[in-house]
């Protein structure tokens, strides 16, 4: 560079900073008016020679801005006011000209000044993140900026600043009322903005004017959360003239905890690319747009909108009455997931205005529908349509107390209905017939029906469940049978005469988990049900039953080779768990319930025995945990011979059984010793009649017993009559904090009996 005899030159360029990254030789003479940094920016390490006139009070660092890290930096974070002040005070013209990402937090109003600087120089900036700047009322001061005069194809000025911005994230800006201090049209460029995420800005009143909204042609994601004063997303201002706003690329919208939000925009909106819409805790919302997520069920959605919508979630929107109000419901052809929860005014999910043929296919891609806590919901759809969401896989309807009928697909994999007091009818959608009748639920794996007081029939006769693995029926008093079944000779429902909950014709070959709770059924299943039915059952739980006399007959027990856990609770008439009456010898059976690991019996007031006849083969050889609680008619648990089959038992808990006298009763078999080789924990509590664990003189061997807890066993003078080996036992727990040990278990139990009422300290000998 050679500049000579230029008395009026002040700078090389009046516009952008000129960069000379390869400049090696500089000659500047007779240029007295050059200003600071007037010649642009250089890399000082490249310079080889400089010639400057001595009478010119200048040098290289004055005339040229030397490159530093802020000239090339692409990502910058400011963490507090001190750092911000330092940055502003040391600012050079080339700083932040290559900035792509800017983040700031914990800053005061000086941030506005810094952002104003970035507006003019950071032409490449793409992402702005600002959070926890608690005093800012706005971010961008554009009052001093010139407007671009050329107009775009819509007739509006296209901004010249921040034209590369793609993402704007604002969080915890408590006093922010506006993003700009005046209308940014003609100043800011919005055409590349793709994502806006604003959270916890409780003073924000205006987000977009309709003129700004029209510029957001590339916006893809809009998230607003905890903005308490925001009542509309696009501000219509003083003009009530209908103006269409279109978001051609917007694919995801999330509104959460916007307590005053009434609508997105007062007038018409179009979302041709919207795929995900989530609205949560917006109690004042009256509509998202016309006919869609609305408090006015008579309005009609635009048929051009929401054709790409894939997921819709609504939660705690108290004024909404209808999700979709449509002429034909053909708009939502791509909807896959719909969740509506805690909307107390919701009356209908789909409201169709025009006449629809029964065979019309609607919502064929919907595979998940969840409705929860909708107290005023009466219908999912206002018309009976045979081909309605027939590919639905997950259906959950919970606490919809006014719902009286429910359409259900035969392609379901998961069905859960609970606390719907008015539900009387379920209409099965069958691909082949479109009506209730012969139906195969080929993919159904989970069924849960709870607290359905008026539902008497769920599944039609001859239903098939080739994949059903988990079934829970709880408190459905009018549901007397799992499927409706008709007499072969008379057109009379079998449910009117049968006392079996599972009809004889029903096969549940894959069932692994079964819960029947608060259902007064006398018998669960026929002894002659299909041979493979229930053979894969792993968990069985029966509770709150006032008619059941026994849980299993011998013919059913032999099916349960995979049963791992059996729970019986509050079955008032149950006298025995296993019924071996009529047991016919079968040489092919070597053991029963071989995989049973947990047996829990509680609140069985009439239970007198676990089985009414001693089993002839090994029974539950892998039982690990045995719980017996509140069984007041039980006098003993099992015989000596049965006890010796429990080689894997690790935990025995026996509590609140008022009549039990011994744990193990005597029988004709003679054993010199009783061994519980894996027993680790024994709990005996509130057993007023218990005299001994075993009365006869036998050797007890407990090589792994480590924990014994006893409380309120006043008649137990000694643990057992014979020799007792417990090498790992070092104490007996009287309470959770008090322990006692007198060298062996018999001596300790005897001491407790003889000193009843004494407040024991921790005692060891």
XYZ file of C-alpha atoms in Angstrom:
765
model
C 0.000 0.000 0.000
C 1.402 3.418 -0.974
C -0.580 6.542 -0.029
C 1.106 9.889 -0.676
C 0.008 13.515 -0.939
C -3.622 13.015 0.050
C -4.260 15.971 2.397
C -8.048 15.437 2.701
C -8.281 11.668 3.019
C -9.761 10.555 6.336
C -10.405 6.859 5.748
C -10.143 4.262 3.029
C -13.851 3.299 3.153
C -16.918 4.993 4.568
C -18.761 1.683 4.729
C -17.625 -1.691 5.946
C -14.187 -2.152 7.461
C -11.598 -3.043 4.821
C -9.451 -6.032 5.684
C -5.854 -6.522 4.363
C -4.887 -9.998 5.627
C -1.855 -10.290 3.289
C -0.504 -6.725 3.502
C 3.345 -6.714 3.766
C 4.575 -3.217 2.826
C 3.041 0.144 3.805
C 4.023 3.668 2.712
C 1.982 6.621 4.057
C 3.231 10.181 3.558
C 1.576 13.598 3.425
C -1.827 12.304 4.597
C -2.330 14.437 7.722
C -6.063 13.905 8.274
C -6.250 10.131 8.452
C -8.420 9.127 11.403
C -7.884 6.282 13.842
C -8.295 2.880 12.192
C -9.010 4.764 8.964
C -7.112 2.361 6.756
C -8.874 -0.807 7.895
C -7.677 -3.993 9.523
C -4.406 -5.842 9.018
C -2.556 -8.846 10.339
C 0.526 -7.271 11.948
C 2.511 -10.476 11.753
C 2.445 -10.206 7.936
C 4.059 -6.707 7.817
C 7.644 -6.572 6.544
C 8.220 -2.845 6.060
C 6.541 0.490 6.898
C 7.512 4.015 5.805
C 5.707 6.897 7.468
C 6.609 10.602 7.441
C 8.113 11.743 10.732
C 5.948 14.860 11.052
C 2.782 12.765 10.870
C 1.876 11.843 14.444
C 0.692 8.417 13.448
C 1.851 4.832 13.506
C 0.655 1.430 12.411
C -1.557 0.707 15.479
C -3.244 4.048 14.959
C -3.915 3.922 11.265
C -4.691 0.212 11.180
C -6.769 -1.915 13.481
C -4.686 -4.920 14.353
C -6.417 -8.300 14.235
C -7.260 -9.902 17.610
C -9.519 -12.685 18.859
C -12.656 -10.484 18.864
C -12.180 -9.756 15.173
C -12.459 -13.386 14.233
C -14.557 -14.756 17.079
C -17.706 -16.613 15.985
C -19.165 -17.488 19.415
C -19.306 -15.077 22.372
C -20.746 -15.376 25.890
C -21.242 -12.544 28.372
C -21.898 -13.624 31.961
C -22.303 -10.383 33.956
C -22.257 -6.557 33.878
C -18.552 -6.261 34.636
C -17.664 -8.343 31.620
C -20.118 -6.379 29.501
C -18.588 -3.005 30.539
C -15.109 -4.245 29.727
C -16.193 -5.453 26.306
C -17.850 -2.137 25.405
C -14.894 -0.044 26.656
C -12.367 -1.980 24.554
C -14.504 -2.240 21.435
C -12.827 -1.891 18.042
C -14.553 -1.501 14.662
C -13.689 -5.022 13.543
C -14.863 -6.736 16.725
C -17.723 -9.240 16.377
C -17.989 -8.807 12.617
C -17.762 -12.593 12.195
C -20.005 -13.456 15.150
C -22.435 -16.353 14.647
C -23.582 -17.175 18.208
C -24.210 -14.663 20.992
C -25.238 -15.497 24.550
C -25.766 -13.122 27.479
C -27.013 -13.476 31.055
C -27.162 -11.431 34.249
C -26.777 -8.106 32.417
C -28.417 -4.685 32.904
C -29.590 -2.044 30.410
C -26.110 -1.711 28.908
C -26.893 -4.898 27.052
C -29.280 -2.868 24.897
C -26.353 -0.646 23.887
C -24.230 -3.666 23.080
C -27.028 -5.244 21.020
C -27.352 -1.975 19.105
C -23.672 -2.292 18.209
C -24.156 -5.874 17.088
C -27.115 -4.868 14.935
C -24.847 -2.754 12.730
C -21.762 -4.931 12.537
C -22.722 -8.574 13.134
C -24.108 -9.275 9.698
C -23.485 -13.010 10.082
C -25.172 -13.487 13.468
C -27.466 -16.545 13.511
C -28.293 -17.343 17.161
C -29.119 -15.043 20.084
C -29.605 -16.433 23.622
C -30.431 -13.992 26.428
C -31.469 -15.020 29.944
C -31.689 -13.763 33.521
C -31.419 -10.096 32.580
C -34.036 -9.034 35.072
C -34.323 -5.260 34.421
C -34.596 -5.113 30.626
C -37.887 -3.759 29.268
C -36.901 -4.334 25.634
C -33.867 -5.764 23.828
C -33.392 -3.942 20.569
C -33.316 -0.156 20.314
C -34.066 0.496 16.661
C -35.289 4.079 16.976
C -31.981 5.412 15.563
C -31.728 2.953 12.672
C -32.633 3.807 9.095
C -35.356 1.878 7.333
C -34.764 0.011 4.140
C -36.846 1.597 1.408
C -37.065 -1.193 -1.179
C -40.146 -3.385 -0.916
C -40.470 -7.133 -1.280
C -43.049 -8.998 -3.305
C -45.684 -8.496 -0.583
C -45.301 -4.733 -0.707
C -43.598 -4.545 2.702
C -40.130 -3.251 3.440
C -37.574 -5.993 3.872
C -35.181 -5.278 6.763
C -31.425 -4.862 6.333
C -30.179 -5.784 9.822
C -29.800 -9.234 11.360
C -30.801 -10.759 8.066
C -29.061 -14.048 8.945
C -30.761 -14.583 12.312
C -32.090 -18.158 12.613
C -32.759 -18.618 16.330
C -33.908 -16.338 19.169
C -33.995 -17.704 22.746
C -35.165 -15.556 25.678
C -35.501 -16.772 29.262
C -36.122 -15.213 32.690
C -36.475 -11.628 31.456
C -38.945 -10.519 34.113
C -39.591 -6.912 32.959
C -39.446 -7.452 29.221
C -42.603 -5.993 27.665
C -41.496 -5.922 24.024
C -38.607 -7.319 22.041
C -38.263 -4.126 19.988
C -38.933 -0.547 21.090
C -40.750 0.185 17.801
C -42.066 -1.682 14.784
C -39.065 -3.544 13.290
C -40.487 -3.833 9.781
C -37.970 -2.351 7.353
C -35.195 -2.591 9.961
C -34.889 -6.267 10.863
C -34.767 -9.071 8.355
C -36.968 -11.971 9.429
C -36.900 -14.200 6.404
C -34.276 -16.591 7.818
C -35.659 -16.796 11.359
C -36.453 -20.447 12.063
C -36.820 -20.847 15.827
C -38.228 -18.694 18.635
C -38.124 -19.941 22.216
C -39.355 -17.603 24.979
C -39.697 -18.775 28.589
C -40.580 -17.018 31.839
C -41.009 -13.487 30.538
C -44.069 -12.577 32.640
C -44.305 -8.924 31.474
C -44.206 -9.645 27.750
C -47.305 -8.089 26.157
C -46.601 -8.157 22.434
C -44.635 -10.753 20.516
C -45.463 -10.114 16.860
C -47.500 -7.555 14.998
C -49.358 -9.044 12.057
C -46.881 -7.316 9.691
C -43.961 -9.078 11.448
C -45.834 -12.390 11.462
C -46.282 -12.195 7.716
C -42.501 -11.958 7.340
C -41.807 -15.222 9.183
C -41.723 -17.290 6.033
C -39.005 -19.644 7.341
C -40.148 -20.043 10.959
C -40.207 -23.749 11.886
C -40.523 -23.819 15.676
C -42.294 -21.511 18.121
C -42.165 -22.163 21.882
C -43.746 -19.858 24.465
C -43.852 -20.657 28.190
C -44.734 -18.733 31.356
C -45.549 -15.395 29.742
C -48.344 -14.297 32.064
C -49.453 -11.110 30.244
C -49.473 -12.408 26.701
C -53.080 -12.650 25.477
C -52.413 -13.211 21.775
C -49.352 -14.312 19.861
C -49.951 -12.163 16.795
C -51.168 -8.729 17.859
C -53.910 -7.417 15.598
C -53.498 -3.889 17.012
C -56.303 -1.423 16.402
C -57.221 -2.878 13.041
C -60.150 -5.306 13.250
C -60.139 -5.827 9.490
C -59.674 -9.558 8.790
C -56.121 -10.244 7.603
C -54.848 -13.711 6.758
C -51.525 -14.706 8.282
C -49.796 -17.747 6.866
C -46.896 -19.662 8.386
C -45.812 -21.814 5.443
C -42.937 -23.676 7.191
C -44.010 -23.704 10.859
C -43.851 -27.354 11.968
C -43.884 -27.210 15.786
C -45.780 -24.998 18.246
C -45.632 -25.262 22.049
C -47.642 -22.987 24.354
C -47.216 -23.696 28.072
C -48.408 -21.843 31.171
C -49.746 -18.803 29.305
C -52.378 -17.802 31.844
C -53.989 -15.003 29.781
C -53.603 -16.332 26.261
C -56.955 -16.164 24.449
C -55.981 -17.063 20.900
C -53.079 -17.203 18.503
C -54.493 -14.445 16.299
C -57.887 -12.795 16.125
C -58.303 -13.446 12.400
C -57.578 -16.282 9.990
C -54.407 -18.380 10.208
C -52.930 -21.033 7.950
C -50.474 -23.756 9.018
C -49.875 -25.971 5.982
C -46.722 -27.566 7.490
C -47.626 -27.818 11.182
C -46.789 -31.300 12.537
C -46.721 -30.873 16.329
C -49.002 -28.709 18.471
C -48.740 -28.730 22.276
C -50.877 -26.429 24.423
C -50.650 -26.774 28.204
C -52.026 -24.704 31.074
C -53.670 -22.009 29.003
C -56.920 -21.658 31.007
C -58.249 -18.610 29.102
C -57.695 -19.949 25.585
C -60.857 -19.715 23.487
C -59.423 -20.948 20.221
C -56.173 -21.752 18.500
C -57.735 -20.803 15.220
C -61.230 -21.009 13.726
C -62.811 -24.424 14.287
C -59.658 -25.911 15.783
C -59.055 -26.256 19.521
C -61.998 -24.023 20.213
C -64.644 -22.980 22.717
C -67.119 -22.587 19.836
C -68.217 -25.968 18.484
C -70.349 -24.305 15.786
C -67.313 -22.822 14.001
C -65.729 -24.792 11.167
C -62.061 -25.419 10.499
C -60.443 -24.381 7.229
C -60.039 -27.479 5.098
C -56.587 -26.309 3.933
C -55.127 -26.194 7.442
C -53.489 -28.939 9.526
C -53.166 -31.456 6.715
C -49.681 -32.344 7.995
C -50.540 -32.354 11.719
C -49.020 -35.420 13.335
C -49.259 -34.825 17.089
C -51.723 -32.774 19.137
C -51.577 -32.417 22.920
C -53.939 -30.285 25.029
C -53.730 -29.983 28.799
C -55.517 -27.756 31.346
C -57.298 -25.527 28.858
C -60.473 -24.852 30.808
C -62.564 -23.037 28.187
C -62.139 -25.397 25.267
C -65.286 -27.290 24.282
C -64.187 -29.093 21.134
C -60.889 -30.194 19.652
C -61.909 -30.179 15.991
C -65.106 -28.781 14.512
C -65.234 -29.744 10.866
C -67.466 -30.404 7.921
C -66.077 -33.872 7.163
C -62.972 -34.323 9.356
C -60.905 -35.042 6.256
C -58.358 -32.335 7.169
C -56.567 -34.407 9.785
C -55.577 -37.242 7.516
C -52.038 -37.467 8.978
C -52.870 -37.177 12.681
C -51.128 -39.974 14.635
C -51.199 -38.913 18.275
C -53.908 -37.057 20.193
C -53.739 -36.358 23.945
C -56.370 -34.272 25.752
C -56.140 -33.947 29.533
C -57.620 -31.810 32.342
C -59.869 -29.694 30.125
C -62.915 -29.301 32.343
C -65.270 -27.834 29.684
C -64.403 -30.268 26.891
C -67.624 -31.841 25.582
C -66.575 -33.461 22.330
C -63.331 -34.359 20.618
C -64.546 -34.388 17.015
C -67.632 -32.483 15.897
C -68.713 -33.235 12.321
C -71.264 -30.886 10.765
C -71.982 -32.504 7.383
C -73.652 -35.846 6.741
C -71.135 -38.714 6.729
C -71.679 -42.184 5.318
C -71.216 -45.004 7.818
C -68.442 -46.507 5.662
C -66.429 -43.273 5.408
C -62.812 -43.737 6.496
C -61.638 -41.134 9.015
C -58.403 -40.667 10.966
C -56.858 -43.773 9.479
C -53.364 -42.844 10.713
C -54.340 -42.135 14.309
C -52.549 -44.727 16.454
C -52.665 -43.157 19.941
C -55.593 -41.505 21.715
C -55.367 -40.491 25.387
C -58.232 -38.705 27.165
C -57.846 -37.908 30.867
C -59.857 -35.848 33.367
C -62.520 -34.526 30.984
C -65.593 -34.406 33.276
C -67.978 -32.992 30.638
C -66.919 -35.141 27.712
C -70.010 -36.952 26.398
C -68.761 -38.185 23.023
C -65.492 -38.679 21.237
C -67.284 -38.141 17.946
C -70.864 -37.016 17.340
C -71.624 -39.615 14.649
C -71.425 -43.414 14.489
C -68.917 -44.221 11.764
C -67.842 -47.750 11.003
C -64.381 -46.886 9.670
C -63.353 -44.413 12.380
C -59.718 -44.589 13.580
C -59.698 -48.288 12.792
C -55.879 -48.435 12.989
C -55.777 -47.055 16.534
C -53.250 -48.928 18.676
C -53.292 -47.170 22.066
C -56.561 -46.066 23.671
C -56.613 -44.623 27.191
C -59.734 -43.010 28.627
C -59.449 -41.997 32.280
C -61.823 -40.038 34.526
C -64.270 -39.012 31.823
C -67.350 -39.404 33.986
C -69.927 -38.151 31.426
C -68.782 -40.304 28.512
C -71.553 -42.786 27.629
C -70.210 -44.591 24.555
C -66.788 -45.271 23.149
C -65.621 -46.416 19.707
C -62.770 -48.945 19.848
C -60.537 -50.335 17.132
C -59.892 -54.046 16.707
C -56.232 -53.205 15.966
C -55.510 -51.991 19.493
C -52.341 -53.049 21.296
C -53.105 -51.270 24.576
C -56.525 -50.503 26.092
C -57.016 -48.686 29.383
C -60.375 -47.347 30.552
C -60.940 -46.210 34.117
C -63.276 -44.086 36.227
C -65.842 -43.479 33.521
C -69.004 -43.853 35.594
C -71.479 -43.244 32.750
C -69.862 -45.496 30.167
C -72.376 -48.111 29.017
C -71.425 -48.995 25.475
C -68.255 -49.786 23.585
C -68.575 -49.993 19.831
C -65.996 -52.264 18.240
C -64.626 -50.997 14.942
C -63.954 -54.047 12.807
C -62.174 -53.651 9.504
C -64.137 -56.420 7.861
C -67.592 -55.799 9.243
C -67.540 -52.355 10.821
C -69.935 -53.654 13.474
C -69.902 -55.540 16.734
C -69.586 -59.266 16.228
C -66.880 -61.766 15.338
C -63.670 -59.933 16.166
C -60.046 -60.938 16.471
C -57.899 -58.549 18.468
C -54.724 -59.724 16.807
C -52.367 -57.167 18.397
C -54.010 -56.472 21.741
C -51.465 -57.048 24.541
C -52.718 -54.997 27.489
C -56.273 -54.490 28.778
C -57.099 -52.516 31.918
C -60.696 -51.810 32.957
C -61.129 -49.972 36.269
C -64.082 -48.392 38.093
C -66.615 -48.669 35.262
C -69.806 -48.954 37.251
C -72.285 -49.117 34.337
C -70.343 -51.137 31.800
C -71.789 -54.641 31.520
C -70.227 -55.813 28.257
C -66.870 -54.909 26.740
C -66.051 -57.535 24.173
C -68.592 -59.248 21.925
C -69.167 -62.966 21.759
C -66.508 -65.197 20.134
C -63.847 -62.492 20.494
C -60.325 -63.797 20.158
C -57.201 -62.514 21.923
C -54.184 -64.314 20.454
C -51.701 -61.744 21.810
C -53.185 -60.665 25.152
C -50.487 -60.641 27.871
C -51.771 -58.380 30.663
C -55.350 -58.122 31.926
C -56.620 -56.029 34.834
C -60.281 -55.854 35.832
C -61.092 -53.727 38.870
C -64.407 -52.579 40.319
C -66.663 -53.155 37.338
C -69.690 -54.470 39.264
C -71.986 -55.033 36.285
C -69.310 -56.793 34.271
C -70.040 -60.429 35.054
C -68.038 -61.991 32.260
C -64.992 -60.929 30.299
C -66.667 -61.537 26.936
C -70.310 -61.805 26.055
C -71.142 -65.397 25.118
C -74.352 -66.894 23.767
C -75.817 -70.307 24.392
C -75.294 -72.618 21.441
C -78.899 -73.751 21.454
C -80.779 -70.753 22.707
C -80.332 -67.105 22.007
C -79.698 -66.373 25.659
C -76.541 -64.695 26.887
C -74.516 -67.143 28.962
C -73.637 -64.292 31.321
C -77.179 -64.468 32.678
C -76.652 -67.991 33.980
C -72.938 -68.705 34.144
C -70.907 -68.007 37.258
C -67.571 -68.190 35.436
C -65.840 -64.907 34.635
C -63.931 -66.406 31.704
C -66.312 -68.385 29.453
C -65.458 -71.936 28.488
C -64.923 -71.009 24.856
C -62.378 -68.293 25.602
C -58.706 -69.033 25.021
C -55.998 -66.808 26.526
C -52.884 -68.598 25.360
C -50.437 -65.692 25.844
C -51.783 -64.232 29.097
C -48.954 -63.542 31.577
C -50.434 -61.090 34.111
C -53.963 -61.213 35.547
C -55.463 -58.855 38.143
C -59.098 -59.299 39.198
C -59.954 -56.749 41.888
C -63.273 -56.008 43.553
C -65.184 -58.326 41.226
C -67.709 -60.624 42.903
C -67.228 -63.678 40.724
C -67.812 -67.133 42.138
C -65.457 -68.887 39.724
C -62.811 -67.464 37.428
C -62.550 -70.175 34.837
C -63.958 -73.492 33.648
C -61.931 -76.556 34.468
C -62.408 -77.617 30.866
C -61.356 -74.352 29.223
C -59.093 -74.639 26.125
C -55.988 -76.676 26.923
C -53.440 -73.890 26.322
C -55.411 -71.181 28.052
C -53.627 -69.565 31.058
C -50.598 -71.804 30.618
C -48.231 -68.820 30.383
C -49.605 -66.996 33.404
C -46.804 -65.521 35.552
C -48.623 -63.149 37.939
C -52.095 -63.728 39.406
C -53.714 -61.309 41.861
C -57.268 -61.666 43.220
C -58.654 -59.216 45.773
C -61.880 -57.779 47.180
C -64.034 -60.720 46.202
C -67.080 -61.728 48.268
C -68.004 -64.929 46.395
C -64.831 -66.791 45.520
C -64.518 -70.070 47.524
C -61.153 -71.265 46.226
C -58.561 -69.845 43.879
C -57.436 -72.920 41.981
C -58.616 -76.436 41.387
C -56.203 -79.246 40.684
C -57.065 -79.306 36.988
C -56.083 -75.637 36.714
C -52.990 -75.819 38.940
C -51.267 -78.163 36.530
C -51.509 -75.438 33.852
C -49.604 -72.894 35.943
C -46.093 -74.144 35.410
C -44.887 -70.581 34.780
C -46.721 -68.854 37.621
C -44.238 -66.787 39.663
C -46.410 -64.695 41.973
C -49.821 -65.378 43.517
C -51.607 -62.727 45.616
C -54.964 -63.195 47.356
C -56.407 -60.331 49.398
C -59.813 -59.590 50.968
C -61.642 -62.606 49.587
C -64.158 -62.979 52.406
C -65.557 -66.458 51.617
C -62.303 -68.073 50.551
C -61.672 -71.140 52.722
C -58.768 -72.654 50.804
C -56.257 -71.484 48.209
C -55.787 -74.781 46.392
C -58.578 -77.308 45.991
C -57.352 -80.868 45.497
C -60.743 -82.572 45.871
C -61.292 -84.976 43.014
C -57.560 -85.053 42.346
C -56.880 -87.964 40.016
C -53.385 -89.485 39.963
C -51.323 -88.357 37.001
C -47.952 -90.053 36.680
C -46.777 -87.407 34.200
C -46.862 -84.659 36.845
C -43.745 -84.549 39.016
C -44.315 -81.150 40.665
C -46.884 -78.369 40.886
C -46.302 -74.610 40.556
C -42.584 -75.191 39.940
C -41.851 -71.477 39.235
C -43.883 -69.936 42.064
C -41.553 -67.582 43.960
C -43.965 -65.362 45.915
C -47.183 -66.304 47.702
C -49.016 -63.469 49.496
C -52.235 -64.173 51.449
C -53.864 -61.311 53.342
C -57.212 -60.383 54.858
C -58.732 -63.823 54.245
C -60.954 -64.094 57.303
C -62.346 -67.583 56.482
C -59.172 -69.207 55.227
C -58.646 -72.429 57.159
C -55.949 -74.036 55.050
C -53.669 -73.364 52.116
C -54.770 -76.625 50.504
C -57.649 -78.908 51.482
C -55.646 -82.054 50.785
C -51.971 -82.771 51.050
C -50.445 -82.562 47.545
C -49.067 -85.884 46.271
C -46.141 -84.347 44.434
C -43.609 -81.649 45.147
C -45.392 -78.323 45.532
C -43.817 -74.875 44.907
C -40.217 -76.094 45.313
C -38.866 -72.650 44.268
C -40.981 -70.560 46.646
C -38.801 -67.712 47.968
C -41.190 -65.376 49.833
C -44.303 -66.297 51.833
C -46.542 -63.620 53.365
C -49.519 -64.533 55.592
C -51.282 -61.505 57.097
C -54.710 -61.132 58.766
C -55.908 -64.691 58.177
C -57.863 -65.181 61.420
C -59.191 -68.715 60.812
C -55.866 -70.270 59.940
C -54.428 -72.608 62.627
C -51.267 -73.772 60.871
C -49.483 -73.170 57.563
C -48.309 -76.524 56.310
C -47.341 -80.008 57.371
C -43.879 -81.262 58.176
C -43.580 -83.069 54.852
C -44.634 -79.974 52.905
C -42.220 -77.800 54.870
C -39.306 -79.976 53.800
C -40.167 -79.241 50.159
C -39.554 -75.507 50.679
C -35.812 -75.656 50.227
C -35.597 -72.256 48.533
C -37.703 -70.280 51.014
C -35.842 -67.131 52.133
C -38.561 -64.993 53.760
C -41.513 -65.989 55.933
C -43.770 -63.251 57.284
C -46.646 -64.306 59.549
C -48.681 -61.461 61.095
C -52.086 -60.810 62.672
C -53.427 -64.341 62.491
C -55.518 -64.698 65.636
C -55.987 -68.492 65.705
C -52.707 -69.837 64.443
C -51.101 -72.165 67.011
C -48.185 -73.682 65.129
C -46.494 -72.839 61.863
C -45.700 -76.422 60.947
C -48.196 -79.137 61.890
C -47.283 -82.755 62.533
C -48.073 -85.536 60.066
C -47.329 -89.236 59.609
C -44.043 -88.614 57.855
C -41.010 -89.020 60.063
C -38.113 -86.645 59.607
C -35.164 -86.470 61.978
C -34.500 -82.849 61.010
C -36.198 -79.892 59.401
C -33.942 -77.877 57.132
C -34.589 -74.449 55.698
C -31.238 -74.118 53.928
C -31.855 -70.631 52.384
C -34.108 -68.985 54.983
C -32.737 -65.511 55.799
C -35.612 -63.627 57.435
C -38.437 -64.752 59.769
C -41.133 -62.356 61.016
C -43.708 -63.386 63.660
C -45.973 -60.566 64.808
C -49.337 -60.248 66.567
C -50.011 -63.990 66.896
C -51.839 -64.326 70.254
C -52.390 -68.131 70.035
C -49.013 -69.132 68.634
C -47.440 -71.720 70.943
C -44.498 -72.961 68.926
C -43.044 -72.965 65.450
C -43.216 -76.788 65.628
C -44.350 -78.781 68.661
C -42.584 -82.097 68.148
C -38.984 -82.734 68.973
C -37.027 -82.323 65.741
C -33.709 -80.788 64.836
C -34.118 -77.441 63.061
C -31.284 -76.419 60.773
C -31.286 -72.759 59.579
C -27.759 -72.235 58.204
C -28.517 -68.826 56.608
C -31.008 -67.309 59.049
C -29.841 -63.756 59.832
C -32.944 -61.793 60.833
C -35.747 -62.726 63.259
C -38.397 -60.203 64.264
C -41.000 -61.040 66.937
C -43.670 -58.922 68.568
C -46.828 -59.737 70.558
C -46.549 -63.545 70.675
C -47.568 -63.979 74.365
C -48.095 -67.791 74.329
C -44.863 -68.743 72.628
C -42.707 -70.112 75.470
C -40.030 -71.580 73.236
C -39.353 -71.526 69.517
C -39.254 -75.315 69.071
C -38.810 -78.449 71.167
C -35.788 -79.964 69.437
C -32.260 -78.869 68.717
C -31.889 -75.578 66.901
C -28.986 -74.503 64.692
C -28.832 -70.826 63.602
C -25.087 -70.067 63.191
C -25.549 -66.646 61.549
C -28.273 -65.334 63.862
C -26.908 -62.842 66.417
C -30.043 -61.056 67.697
C -33.827 -61.032 67.774
C -35.526 -57.769 66.862
C -38.300 -56.820 69.279
C -38.887 -53.461 67.602
C -37.107 -51.784 64.724
C -34.582 -50.290 67.151
C -34.509 -52.775 70.071
C -32.776 -56.126 69.915
C -32.265 -59.022 72.303
C -29.916 -62.043 72.282
C -29.254 -64.684 74.921
C -26.994 -67.002 72.982
C -29.613 -68.972 71.044
C -33.082 -68.551 69.628
C -34.936 -70.771 72.141
C -33.408 -69.003 75.171
C -34.178 -65.596 73.677
C -37.829 -66.439 72.928
C -38.210 -67.927 76.421
C -36.804 -64.770 78.014
C -39.219 -62.606 76.036
C -42.154 -64.794 77.175
C -41.127 -64.739 80.841
C -40.567 -60.986 80.850
C -43.667 -59.875 78.964
C -44.312 -56.174 79.384
C -40.679 -55.355 80.192
C -39.173 -52.490 78.241
C -36.109 -54.295 76.928
C -32.861 -52.528 76.400
C -30.398 -53.904 73.915
C -29.239 -57.047 75.613
C -26.578 -59.503 74.508
C -24.975 -62.414 76.349
